Short mmCIF file of C-alpha atoms in Angstrom, two decimals:
data_model
loop_
_atom_site.label_atom_id
_atom_site.label_comp_id
_atom_site.label_asym_id
_atom_site.label_seq_id
_atom_site.Cartn_x
_atom_site.Cartn_y
_atom_site.Cartn_z
CA MET A 1 -11.85 -47.72 -38.35
CA ASN A 2 -11.61 -50.72 -36.02
CA ILE A 3 -10.48 -54.26 -36.64
CA PHE A 4 -14.00 -55.68 -36.97
CA THR A 5 -14.93 -53.54 -39.96
CA GLN A 6 -12.07 -54.69 -42.14
CA PRO A 7 -13.20 -57.20 -44.77
CA GLU A 8 -10.45 -59.72 -43.96
CA THR A 9 -11.43 -59.85 -40.30
CA VAL A 10 -15.13 -60.16 -41.02
CA THR A 11 -14.51 -62.98 -43.50
CA PHE A 12 -12.24 -64.82 -41.06
CA LEU A 13 -14.76 -64.55 -38.23
CA ALA A 14 -17.63 -65.64 -40.47
CA ASP A 15 -15.73 -68.66 -41.73
CA HIS A 16 -14.66 -69.86 -38.27
CA TYR A 17 -17.67 -69.19 -36.09
CA ASP A 18 -20.62 -71.53 -36.45
CA ASN A 19 -22.14 -71.52 -32.93
CA GLY A 20 -21.20 -75.16 -32.62
CA TRP A 21 -19.59 -77.00 -29.77
CA HIS A 22 -16.02 -78.02 -30.51
CA PRO A 23 -14.81 -80.45 -27.85
CA TRP A 24 -11.24 -80.80 -26.85
CA PRO A 25 -9.64 -83.60 -28.93
CA PHE A 26 -9.16 -85.80 -25.86
CA PHE A 27 -12.55 -85.20 -24.24
CA TRP A 28 -12.99 -88.95 -23.69
CA ILE A 29 -10.06 -89.07 -21.22
CA PHE A 30 -11.97 -87.42 -18.36
CA PRO A 31 -14.88 -89.89 -18.23
CA LEU A 32 -12.41 -92.75 -18.57
CA LEU A 33 -10.27 -91.43 -15.70
CA PHE A 34 -13.38 -90.94 -13.58
CA TRP A 35 -14.56 -94.53 -14.02
CA VAL A 36 -11.10 -96.03 -13.54
CA THR A 37 -10.68 -94.03 -10.33
CA PHE A 38 -14.13 -95.06 -9.13
CA ILE A 39 -13.48 -98.75 -9.77
CA VAL A 40 -10.08 -98.63 -8.05
CA ILE A 41 -11.56 -96.92 -4.97
CA VAL A 42 -14.39 -99.46 -4.75
CA PHE A 43 -11.95 -102.35 -5.15
CA PHE A 44 -9.61 -101.19 -2.39
CA ALA A 45 -12.44 -100.17 -0.07
CA ARG A 46 -14.06 -103.56 -0.45
CA ARG A 47 -10.78 -105.31 0.13
CA ARG A 48 -10.02 -103.19 3.17
CA PHE A 49 -13.37 -103.34 4.94
CA ILE A 50 -14.77 -106.71 3.92
CA GLY A 51 -12.20 -109.35 3.16
CA HIS A 52 -8.94 -108.89 4.96
CA GLN A 53 -10.04 -107.33 8.23
CA SER A 54 -12.06 -110.26 9.51
CA GLY A 55 -10.35 -112.53 12.00
CA ILE A 56 -10.91 -115.67 9.98
CA GLY A 57 -9.60 -113.98 6.83
CA ALA A 58 -6.44 -112.89 8.62
CA LEU A 59 -6.02 -116.38 10.04
CA ARG A 60 -6.39 -117.95 6.59
CA THR A 61 -3.83 -115.53 5.18
CA ALA A 62 -1.34 -116.34 7.94
CA PHE A 63 -1.80 -120.06 7.36
CA ALA A 64 -1.44 -119.68 3.59
CA ARG A 65 1.82 -117.77 4.07
CA GLY A 66 3.16 -120.49 6.33
CA GLU A 67 3.36 -118.27 9.40
CA ILE A 68 1.40 -120.74 11.55
CA THR A 69 1.08 -124.51 11.55
CA GLU A 70 -2.06 -126.49 10.86
CA ASP A 71 -2.58 -127.22 14.56
CA GLN A 72 -2.30 -123.53 15.42
CA TYR A 73 -4.71 -122.71 12.58
CA ARG A 74 -7.32 -125.19 13.78
CA SER A 75 -7.10 -124.12 17.44
CA ARG A 76 -7.34 -120.43 16.61
CA LEU A 77 -10.18 -121.06 14.17
CA ALA A 78 -12.10 -122.88 16.88
CA VAL A 79 -11.63 -119.92 19.22
CA LEU A 80 -12.86 -117.49 16.57
CA ARG A 81 -15.91 -119.57 15.74
CA GLU A 82 -16.69 -120.00 19.44
CA SER A 83 -16.55 -116.27 20.02
CA LYS A 84 -18.96 -115.71 17.10
CA GLN A 85 -21.49 -118.15 18.56
CA ARG A 86 -21.28 -116.80 22.08
CA PRO A 87 -23.94 -114.13 22.75
CA THR A 88 -22.66 -110.70 23.69
CA LYS A 89 -23.46 -109.20 27.07
CA ASN A 90 -25.25 -105.86 27.30
#
């Protein structure tokens, strides 16, 4: 006689097996963590590659922090704008 032929075992298995999907109680955490991670990566990537790496953006940041004076800001800004307008040589 094995364990699966005993009436108690058969009744227990029949009562607790319904071919249904029983998710983990915190199944919503994984999609939430995925989207939070995705948004954080996009935010920092955008900040890194778009906003703060441009010359004018760095100049504005330095001026806002008080690291350079207004005269220095204007002269450096003129140089940056001039270099953008100048065609590049091939």
